[in-house]
PDB file of C-alpha atoms in Angstrom:
ATOM      1  CA  UNK A1339     130.287 175.343 -33.708  1.00 87.00           C
ATOM      2  CA  UNK A1340     128.159 177.207 -36.250  1.00 95.00           C
ATOM      3  CA  UNK A1341     124.517 177.421 -35.108  1.00 97.00           C
ATOM      4  CA  UNK A1342     121.952 175.525 -37.145  1.00 97.00           C
ATOM      5  CA  UNK A1343     119.634 178.543 -36.981  1.00 98.00           C
ATOM      6  CA  UNK A1344     120.198 182.054 -35.672  1.00 98.00           C
ATOM      7  CA  UNK A1345     117.838 185.016 -35.417  1.00 98.00           C
ATOM      8  CA  UNK A1346     119.464 188.434 -34.981  1.00 98.00           C
ATOM      9  CA  UNK A1347     117.066 191.249 -33.983  1.00 98.00           C
ATOM     10  CA  UNK A1348     114.304 189.825 -36.193  1.00 98.00           C
ATOM     11  CA  UNK A1349     110.988 191.643 -36.501  1.00 98.00           C
ATOM     12  CA  UNK A1350     108.035 190.636 -38.685  1.00 98.00           C
ATOM     13  CA  UNK A1351     104.808 192.617 -38.975  1.00 96.00           C
ATOM     14  CA  UNK A1352     101.935 191.656 -41.253  1.00 95.00           C
ATOM     15  CA  UNK A1353      99.939 194.339 -43.079  1.00 94.00           C
ATOM     16  CA  UNK A1354      97.057 195.671 -41.002  1.00 92.00           C
ATOM     17  CA  UNK A1355      98.242 194.000 -37.784  1.00 90.00           C
ATOM     18  CA  UNK A1356      98.194 196.067 -34.613  1.00 90.00           C
ATOM     19  CA  UNK A1357     101.436 194.535 -33.342  1.00 93.00           C
ATOM     20  CA  UNK A1358     104.384 192.621 -34.818  1.00 96.00           C
ATOM     21  CA  UNK A1359     104.070 188.857 -35.188  1.00 96.00           C
ATOM     22  CA  UNK A1360     107.715 188.707 -34.073  1.00 97.00           C
ATOM     23  CA  UNK A1361     109.297 191.574 -32.191  1.00 97.00           C
ATOM     24  CA  UNK A1362     113.116 191.911 -32.071  1.00 97.00           C
ATOM     25  CA  UNK A1363     113.768 188.193 -31.653  1.00 98.00           C
ATOM     26  CA  UNK A1364     117.290 187.012 -30.874  1.00 98.00           C
ATOM     27  CA  UNK A1365     117.773 183.253 -30.843  1.00 98.00           C
ATOM     28  CA  UNK A1366     120.508 180.647 -31.357  1.00 98.00           C
ATOM     29  CA  UNK A1367     119.610 177.003 -32.065  1.00 98.00           C
ATOM     30  CA  UNK A1368     122.563 174.629 -31.968  1.00 97.00           C
ATOM     31  CA  UNK A1369     122.893 171.644 -34.327  1.00 97.00           C
ATOM     32  CA  UNK A1370     121.235 168.479 -33.077  1.00 97.00           C
ATOM     33  CA  UNK A1371     118.696 170.169 -30.798  1.00 98.00           C
ATOM     34  CA  UNK A1372     115.020 169.275 -30.751  1.00 98.00           C
ATOM     35  CA  UNK A1373     113.517 172.661 -29.962  1.00 98.00           C
ATOM     36  CA  UNK A1374     109.842 172.803 -29.077  1.00 98.00           C
ATOM     37  CA  UNK A1375     108.308 176.211 -29.774  1.00 98.00           C
ATOM     38  CA  UNK A1376     105.559 176.703 -27.228  1.00 96.00           C
ATOM     39  CA  UNK A1377     102.906 179.349 -26.723  1.00 92.00           C
ATOM     40  CA  UNK A1378      99.280 180.304 -27.233  1.00 89.00           C
ATOM     41  CA  UNK A1379      97.603 180.805 -30.614  1.00 88.00           C
ATOM     42  CA  UNK A1380      98.728 183.951 -32.389  1.00 89.00           C
ATOM     43  CA  UNK A1381     101.889 184.284 -30.335  1.00 92.00           C
ATOM     44  CA  UNK A1382     104.310 183.999 -33.265  1.00 95.00           C
ATOM     45  CA  UNK A1383     105.224 180.297 -33.258  1.00 96.00           C
ATOM     46  CA  UNK A1384     104.365 179.504 -36.873  1.00 94.00           C
ATOM     47  CA  UNK A1385     105.731 182.815 -38.122  1.00 96.00           C
ATOM     48  CA  UNK A1386     109.080 181.945 -36.549  1.00 97.00           C
ATOM     49  CA  UNK A1387     109.509 178.681 -38.401  1.00 96.00           C
ATOM     50  CA  UNK A1388     108.189 180.109 -41.678  1.00 97.00           C
ATOM     51  CA  UNK A1389     110.976 182.674 -41.524  1.00 98.00           C
ATOM     52  CA  UNK A1390     113.503 179.820 -41.438  1.00 98.00           C
ATOM     53  CA  UNK A1391     112.419 178.430 -44.821  1.00 96.00           C
ATOM     54  CA  UNK A1392     111.486 181.841 -46.304  1.00 96.00           C
ATOM     55  CA  UNK A1393     107.769 181.291 -46.498  1.00 95.00           C
ATOM     56  CA  UNK A1394     107.961 184.724 -44.856  1.00 96.00           C
ATOM     57  CA  UNK A1395     110.797 187.235 -44.891  1.00 97.00           C
ATOM     58  CA  UNK A1396     111.579 189.519 -41.925  1.00 97.00           C
ATOM     59  CA  UNK A1397     110.927 193.238 -42.063  1.00 97.00           C
ATOM     60  CA  UNK A1398     114.170 193.802 -40.192  1.00 97.00           C
ATOM     61  CA  UNK A1399     116.955 191.708 -38.740  1.00 98.00           C
ATOM     62  CA  UNK A1400     118.738 188.650 -40.081  1.00 98.00           C
ATOM     63  CA  UNK A1401     118.002 184.921 -40.177  1.00 98.00           C
ATOM     64  CA  UNK A1402     121.010 182.645 -40.556  1.00 98.00           C
ATOM     65  CA  UNK A1403     120.834 178.940 -41.454  1.00 97.00           C
ATOM     66  CA  UNK A1404     124.107 177.086 -40.974  1.00 95.00           C
ATOM     67  CA  UNK A1405     125.815 180.463 -40.750  1.00 96.00           C
ATOM     68  CA  UNK A1406     124.450 181.764 -44.061  1.00 96.00           C
ATOM     69  CA  UNK A1407     122.172 184.805 -44.394  1.00 98.00           C
ATOM     70  CA  UNK A1408     119.113 183.259 -46.031  1.00 97.00           C
ATOM     71  CA  UNK A1409     117.988 186.573 -47.558  1.00 96.00           C
ATOM     72  CA  UNK A1410     120.732 185.918 -50.111  1.00 96.00           C
ATOM     73  CA  UNK A1411     119.614 182.342 -50.786  1.00 95.00           C
ATOM     74  CA  UNK A1412     117.280 181.129 -53.495  1.00 94.00           C
ATOM     75  CA  UNK A1413     114.079 180.202 -51.592  1.00 94.00           C
ATOM     76  CA  UNK A1414     113.472 177.034 -53.607  1.00 90.00           C
ATOM     77  CA  UNK A1415     117.016 175.774 -53.108  1.00 90.00           C
ATOM     78  CA  UNK A1416     116.837 176.664 -49.413  1.00 93.00           C
ATOM     79  CA  UNK A1417     113.617 174.673 -48.930  1.00 91.00           C
ATOM     80  CA  UNK A1418     115.046 171.609 -50.619  1.00 87.00           C
ATOM     81  CA  UNK A1419     117.501 171.383 -47.733  1.00 89.00           C
ATOM     82  CA  UNK A1420     114.906 171.869 -44.991  1.00 94.00           C
ATOM     83  CA  UNK A1421     112.217 169.318 -44.133  1.00 92.00           C
ATOM     84  CA  UNK A1422     108.761 170.756 -43.453  1.00 92.00           C
ATOM     85  CA  UNK A1423     105.850 168.917 -41.821  1.00 90.00           C
ATOM     86  CA  UNK A1424     102.439 170.467 -41.157  1.00 83.00           C
ATOM     87  CA  UNK A1425      99.330 169.327 -39.304  1.00 73.00           C
ATOM     88  CA  UNK A1426      97.410 168.564 -42.506  1.00 69.00           C
ATOM     89  CA  UNK A1427     100.289 166.336 -43.767  1.00 67.00           C
ATOM     90  CA  UNK A1428     100.247 168.026 -47.202  1.00 79.00           C
ATOM     91  CA  UNK A1429     100.343 164.687 -49.029  1.00 89.00           C
ATOM     92  CA  UNK A1430      99.433 164.810 -52.707  1.00 92.00           C
ATOM     93  CA  UNK A1431      96.166 162.825 -52.968  1.00 93.00           C
ATOM     94  CA  UNK A1432      96.747 161.707 -56.566  1.00 95.00           C
ATOM     95  CA  UNK A1433     100.178 160.231 -55.749  1.00 96.00           C
ATOM     96  CA  UNK A1434     100.977 156.930 -54.093  1.00 97.00           C
ATOM     97  CA  UNK A1435     102.789 156.824 -50.773  1.00 97.00           C
ATOM     98  CA  UNK A1436     106.030 155.952 -52.576  1.00 97.00           C
ATOM     99  CA  UNK A1437     105.672 158.848 -55.014  1.00 96.00           C
ATOM    100  CA  UNK A1438     104.881 161.277 -52.205  1.00 95.00           C
ATOM    101  CA  UNK A1439     108.031 160.281 -50.336  1.00 95.00           C
ATOM    102  CA  UNK A1440     110.095 160.415 -53.531  1.00 95.00           C
ATOM    103  CA  UNK A1441     109.165 164.014 -54.447  1.00 92.00           C
ATOM    104  CA  UNK A1442     112.339 165.782 -53.319  1.00 88.00           C
ATOM    105  CA  UNK A1443     114.760 162.983 -54.299  1.00 93.00           C
ATOM    106  CA  UNK A1444     113.268 163.113 -57.821  1.00 93.00           C
ATOM    107  CA  UNK A1445     113.784 166.887 -57.953  1.00 89.00           C
ATOM    108  CA  UNK A1446     117.375 166.283 -56.855  1.00 88.00           C
ATOM    109  CA  UNK A1447     117.698 163.767 -59.712  1.00 92.00           C
ATOM    110  CA  UNK A1448     118.486 160.715 -57.635  1.00 95.00           C
ATOM    111  CA  UNK A1449     118.517 157.515 -59.676  1.00 95.00           C
ATOM    112  CA  UNK A1450     115.544 155.159 -59.450  1.00 95.00           C
ATOM    113  CA  UNK A1451     117.366 152.452 -57.498  1.00 96.00           C
ATOM    114  CA  UNK A1452     118.466 154.953 -54.841  1.00 96.00           C
ATOM    115  CA  UNK A1453     114.970 156.424 -54.576  1.00 96.00           C
ATOM    116  CA  UNK A1454     113.311 153.019 -54.217  1.00 96.00           C
ATOM    117  CA  UNK A1455     115.766 151.993 -51.513  1.00 96.00           C
ATOM    118  CA  UNK A1456     115.209 155.259 -49.633  1.00 95.00           C
ATOM    119  CA  UNK A1457     111.409 154.924 -49.793  1.00 96.00           C
ATOM    120  CA  UNK A1458     111.548 151.414 -48.355  1.00 96.00           C
ATOM    121  CA  UNK A1459     114.056 152.455 -45.688  1.00 93.00           C
ATOM    122  CA  UNK A1460     111.855 155.326 -44.513  1.00 93.00           C
ATOM    123  CA  UNK A1461     108.640 153.312 -44.471  1.00 95.00           C
ATOM    124  CA  UNK A1462     110.364 150.692 -42.329  1.00 92.00           C
ATOM    125  CA  UNK A1463     111.636 153.474 -40.063  1.00 88.00           C
ATOM    126  CA  UNK A1464     108.040 154.347 -39.121  1.00 89.00           C
ATOM    127  CA  UNK A1465     106.852 150.731 -39.041  1.00 91.00           C
ATOM    128  CA  UNK A1466     104.882 150.780 -42.296  1.00 94.00           C
ATOM    129  CA  UNK A1467     105.587 147.643 -44.349  1.00 96.00           C
ATOM    130  CA  UNK A1468     106.767 148.820 -47.802  1.00 97.00           C
ATOM    131  CA  UNK A1469     105.135 145.861 -49.524  1.00 96.00           C
ATOM    132  CA  UNK A1470     101.799 146.896 -48.028  1.00 97.00           C
ATOM    133  CA  UNK A1471     102.012 150.699 -48.069  1.00 97.00           C
ATOM    134  CA  UNK A1472     104.197 151.978 -50.914  1.00 95.00           C
ATOM    135  CA  UNK A1473     101.422 151.656 -53.544  1.00 97.00           C
ATOM    136  CA  UNK A1474      98.574 152.977 -51.389  1.00 97.00           C
ATOM    137  CA  UNK A1475      97.091 156.433 -51.812  1.00 96.00           C
ATOM    138  CA  UNK A1476      96.689 158.901 -48.920  1.00 94.00           C
ATOM    139  CA  UNK A1477      92.919 158.309 -48.807  1.00 94.00           C
ATOM    140  CA  UNK A1478      93.652 154.658 -48.001  1.00 96.00           C
ATOM    141  CA  UNK A1479      95.602 155.561 -44.852  1.00 94.00           C
ATOM    142  CA  UNK A1480      94.491 156.360 -41.332  1.00 91.00           C
ATOM    143  CA  UNK A1481      95.269 159.803 -39.911  1.00 88.00           C
ATOM    144  CA  UNK A1482      98.214 158.433 -37.983  1.00 88.00           C
ATOM    145  CA  UNK A1483      99.568 156.636 -41.041  1.00 92.00           C
ATOM    146  CA  UNK A1484      99.272 159.806 -43.119  1.00 91.00           C
ATOM    147  CA  UNK A1485     101.206 161.698 -40.462  1.00 89.00           C
ATOM    148  CA  UNK A1486     103.952 159.045 -40.527  1.00 89.00           C
ATOM    149  CA  UNK A1487     104.225 159.342 -44.299  1.00 93.00           C
ATOM    150  CA  UNK A1488     104.311 163.143 -44.061  1.00 90.00           C
ATOM    151  CA  UNK A1489     107.131 162.907 -41.540  1.00 90.00           C
ATOM    152  CA  UNK A1490     109.324 160.583 -43.587  1.00 91.00           C
ATOM    153  CA  UNK A1491     108.622 162.491 -46.805  1.00 92.00           C
ATOM    154  CA  UNK A1492     110.252 165.487 -45.116  1.00 90.00           C
ATOM    155  CA  UNK A1493     113.200 163.255 -44.156  1.00 90.00           C
ATOM    156  CA  UNK A1494     113.634 161.767 -47.624  1.00 91.00           C
ATOM    157  CA  UNK A1495     116.617 163.835 -48.762  1.00 88.00           C
ATOM    158  CA  UNK A1496     118.247 163.790 -45.285  1.00 88.00           C
ATOM    159  CA  UNK A1497     117.806 167.513 -44.525  1.00 91.00           C
ATOM    160  CA  UNK A1498     119.949 168.944 -41.753  1.00 91.00           C
ATOM    161  CA  UNK A1499     116.956 170.865 -40.367  1.00 96.00           C
ATOM    162  CA  UNK A1500     113.363 169.731 -39.870  1.00 95.00           C
ATOM    163  CA  UNK A1501     110.501 172.164 -39.238  1.00 96.00           C
ATOM    164  CA  UNK A1502     107.343 170.640 -37.756  1.00 94.00           C
ATOM    165  CA  UNK A1503     104.263 172.839 -37.343  1.00 93.00           C
ATOM    166  CA  UNK A1504     101.877 171.162 -34.867  1.00 90.00           C
ATOM    167  CA  UNK A1505     102.100 167.935 -36.877  1.00 88.00           C
ATOM    168  CA  UNK A1506     100.191 165.816 -34.337  1.00 86.00           C
ATOM    169  CA  UNK A1507      97.529 168.353 -33.383  1.00 77.00           C
ATOM    170  CA  UNK A1508      94.601 166.634 -35.122  1.00 73.00           C
ATOM    171  CA  UNK A1509      95.477 163.095 -34.009  1.00 80.00           C
ATOM    172  CA  UNK A1510      93.800 161.108 -31.217  1.00 85.00           C
ATOM    173  CA  UNK A1511      95.667 160.895 -27.906  1.00 87.00           C
ATOM    174  CA  UNK A1512      96.937 157.306 -28.235  1.00 86.00           C
ATOM    175  CA  UNK A1513      98.171 157.752 -31.811  1.00 84.00           C
ATOM    176  CA  UNK A1514      99.701 161.083 -30.854  1.00 87.00           C
ATOM    177  CA  UNK A1515     101.698 159.491 -28.040  1.00 91.00           C
ATOM    178  CA  UNK A1516     102.941 156.799 -30.428  1.00 89.00           C
ATOM    179  CA  UNK A1517     103.958 159.404 -33.007  1.00 88.00           C
ATOM    180  CA  UNK A1518     105.805 161.395 -30.347  1.00 93.00           C
ATOM    181  CA  UNK A1519     107.760 158.268 -29.461  1.00 92.00           C
ATOM    182  CA  UNK A1520     108.552 157.697 -33.156  1.00 89.00           C
ATOM    183  CA  UNK A1521     109.751 161.279 -33.510  1.00 92.00           C
ATOM    184  CA  UNK A1522     112.043 160.975 -30.499  1.00 94.00           C
ATOM    185  CA  UNK A1523     113.488 157.737 -31.816  1.00 91.00           C
ATOM    186  CA  UNK A1524     114.130 159.245 -35.252  1.00 91.00           C
ATOM    187  CA  UNK A1525     115.716 162.381 -33.820  1.00 94.00           C
ATOM    188  CA  UNK A1526     118.001 160.437 -31.507  1.00 91.00           C
ATOM    189  CA  UNK A1527     119.036 158.222 -34.388  1.00 87.00           C
ATOM    190  CA  UNK A1528     119.934 160.891 -36.933  1.00 85.00           C
ATOM    191  CA  UNK A1529     121.323 163.845 -34.971  1.00 85.00           C
ATOM    192  CA  UNK A1530     119.499 166.413 -37.121  1.00 93.00           C
ATOM    193  CA  UNK A1531     118.060 169.691 -35.842  1.00 97.00           C
ATOM    194  CA  UNK A1532     114.290 169.555 -35.282  1.00 97.00           C
ATOM    195  CA  UNK A1533     112.138 172.637 -34.581  1.00 98.00           C
ATOM    196  CA  UNK A1534     108.687 171.562 -33.437  1.00 97.00           C
ATOM    197  CA  UNK A1535     105.763 173.959 -32.920  1.00 96.00           C
ATOM    198  CA  UNK A1536     103.140 173.020 -30.335  1.00 95.00           C
ATOM    199  CA  UNK A1537     100.676 174.606 -27.919  1.00 92.00           C
ATOM    200  CA  UNK A1538     100.791 171.548 -25.646  1.00 93.00           C
ATOM    201  CA  UNK A1539     103.070 171.960 -22.623  1.00 94.00           C
ATOM    202  CA  UNK A1540     103.299 168.229 -21.909  1.00 94.00           C
ATOM    203  CA  UNK A1541     104.254 167.498 -25.520  1.00 95.00           C
ATOM    204  CA  UNK A1542     106.950 170.182 -25.423  1.00 96.00           C
ATOM    205  CA  UNK A1543     108.391 168.875 -22.161  1.00 96.00           C
ATOM    206  CA  UNK A1544     108.406 165.302 -23.459  1.00 96.00           C
ATOM    207  CA  UNK A1545     110.024 166.017 -26.813  1.00 96.00           C
ATOM    208  CA  UNK A1546     112.251 169.048 -26.403  1.00 97.00           C
ATOM    209  CA  UNK A1547     115.931 169.161 -25.622  1.00 98.00           C
ATOM    210  CA  UNK A1548     115.101 172.876 -25.379  1.00 98.00           C
ATOM    211  CA  UNK A1549     111.771 174.687 -25.087  1.00 98.00           C
ATOM    212  CA  UNK A1550     111.268 178.109 -26.634  1.00 98.00           C
ATOM    213  CA  UNK A1551     108.300 179.968 -25.150  1.00 98.00           C
ATOM    214  CA  UNK A1552     106.934 182.817 -27.272  1.00 97.00           C
ATOM    215  CA  UNK A1553     104.140 185.271 -26.504  1.00 96.00           C
ATOM    216  CA  UNK A1554     103.054 188.366 -28.424  1.00 95.00           C
ATOM    217  CA  UNK A1555     106.016 187.924 -30.737  1.00 96.00           C
ATOM    218  CA  UNK A1556     108.627 188.030 -27.983  1.00 97.00           C
ATOM    219  CA  UNK A1557     110.796 185.272 -26.542  1.00 97.00           C
ATOM    220  CA  UNK A1558     109.717 184.649 -22.954  1.00 98.00           C
ATOM    221  CA  UNK A1559     112.173 181.856 -22.178  1.00 98.00           C
ATOM    222  CA  UNK A1560     114.522 179.483 -23.983  1.00 98.00           C
ATOM    223  CA  UNK A1561     115.716 176.665 -21.761  1.00 98.00           C
ATOM    224  CA  UNK A1562     115.909 172.939 -21.182  1.00 97.00           C
ATOM    225  CA  UNK A1563     112.589 171.463 -19.973  1.00 96.00           C
ATOM    226  CA  UNK A1564     113.909 170.955 -16.440  1.00 95.00           C
ATOM    227  CA  UNK A1565     115.011 174.587 -16.172  1.00 95.00           C
ATOM    228  CA  UNK A1566     111.704 175.827 -17.559  1.00 96.00           C
ATOM    229  CA  UNK A1567     109.818 173.920 -14.872  1.00 94.00           C
ATOM    230  CA  UNK A1568     112.226 174.814 -12.094  1.00 94.00           C
ATOM    231  CA  UNK A1569     112.635 178.508 -12.887  1.00 94.00           C
ATOM    232  CA  UNK A1570     109.917 180.021 -15.106  1.00 95.00           C
ATOM    233  CA  UNK A1571     111.429 183.264 -16.352  1.00 96.00           C
ATOM    234  CA  UNK A1572     108.311 185.421 -16.734  1.00 96.00           C
ATOM    235  CA  UNK A1573     104.732 185.618 -15.445  1.00 95.00           C
ATOM    236  CA  UNK A1574     103.548 184.380 -18.857  1.00 96.00           C
ATOM    237  CA  UNK A1575     105.652 181.210 -18.596  1.00 96.00           C
ATOM    238  CA  UNK A1576     104.355 180.550 -15.073  1.00 95.00           C
ATOM    239  CA  UNK A1577     100.765 181.078 -16.203  1.00 94.00           C
ATOM    240  CA  UNK A1578     101.178 178.880 -19.271  1.00 94.00           C
ATOM    241  CA  UNK A1579     102.575 176.041 -17.144  1.00 94.00           C
ATOM    242  CA  UNK A1580      99.808 176.462 -14.556  1.00 93.00           C
ATOM    243  CA  UNK A1581      96.986 176.422 -17.108  1.00 90.00           C
ATOM    244  CA  UNK A1582      98.166 172.998 -18.263  1.00 86.00           C
ATOM    245  CA  UNK A1583      98.582 171.592 -14.798  1.00 87.00           C
ATOM    246  CA  UNK A1584     102.178 172.334 -13.811  1.00 89.00           C
ATOM    247  CA  UNK A1585     102.874 174.008 -10.477  1.00 75.00           C
ATOM    248  CA  UNK A1586     106.110 175.656  -9.371  1.00 65.00           C
ATOM    249  CA  UNK A1587     109.008 173.243  -9.592  1.00 64.00           C
ATOM    250  CA  UNK A1588     107.242 171.097 -12.193  1.00 60.00           C
ATOM    251  CA  UNK A1589     104.811 169.272  -9.916  1.00 62.00           C
ATOM    252  CA  UNK A1590     101.603 168.269 -11.692  1.00 65.00           C
ATOM    253  CA  UNK A1591      98.469 169.736 -10.152  1.00 56.00           C
TER     254      UNK A1591
END
C-alpha cells in the first residue's frame, strides 16, 4: 500500500532560527489513519503539516503525498486535493455559509445542482439544518458552529487527506468534546487520512489511531495511543504525559 504521506530525512530551518523547526524527520502515515501530532509550542507540529500542503518547503529531504514528490507538484493544485482546517476557521466573513462551503467545488467547476446537494449533505453531517444555516454569515454563528462549517468546507471536495491545526483550541470544553465526537464519526465514516495537530494529550489519545510526538523538531515517538501510554519511548514523552496527568502505564494521576 502506498503511504498517504511520507517524510524522508526532512529538515526545515527558518531564517534567523537557532535550531531547525524540523530536524531529519522520517515518517510514514498510512491511508485511513487519524494521526494526532502532539507536543509543546514551538516543537515543530505546525511546520510538519504545512510541509504537506507546501505552505512551507523543506530545506532538505523529500515529502511524498500518495507516493508523489510534492516538490514537483503545482502548490495550488496540490492544496485543492488536501483539506485544511485551522483554529481561526478561516471563513470568509462576506460569504454565506453555503458559499464558504462551496469555494473549492466552484473552483473545480462543479455544476450548481451538485454543489447545492453537497452543501446540504455536509451541513446535515454536522447537524446544522441547511434550511436554517446555509444563508447565514459567519458572524451569525457561534464559535462551535463556525468550527463545524470550517470542518465541512475542508471536506467539500472529498479530499483524501485532511490537515487540522489545533482546530478546537479556542472552543469551550463542552463544545470541544462534542466537536471531537463529530470528527471521530466523520473520520470513521469516510476512511480518509486525517492529520490533527494538538498540544492536548487527552485529545490526542481520544482521537488518534496513531500519536506522533514531536519535540525540538525531532520525532520522539510514533505509536498507537495504547503503546504510547504503556511504553513511552523517551524522557520527553514520559514528561509530557506526566504534566497532563498520565502516570506510567496510562493511569490518570
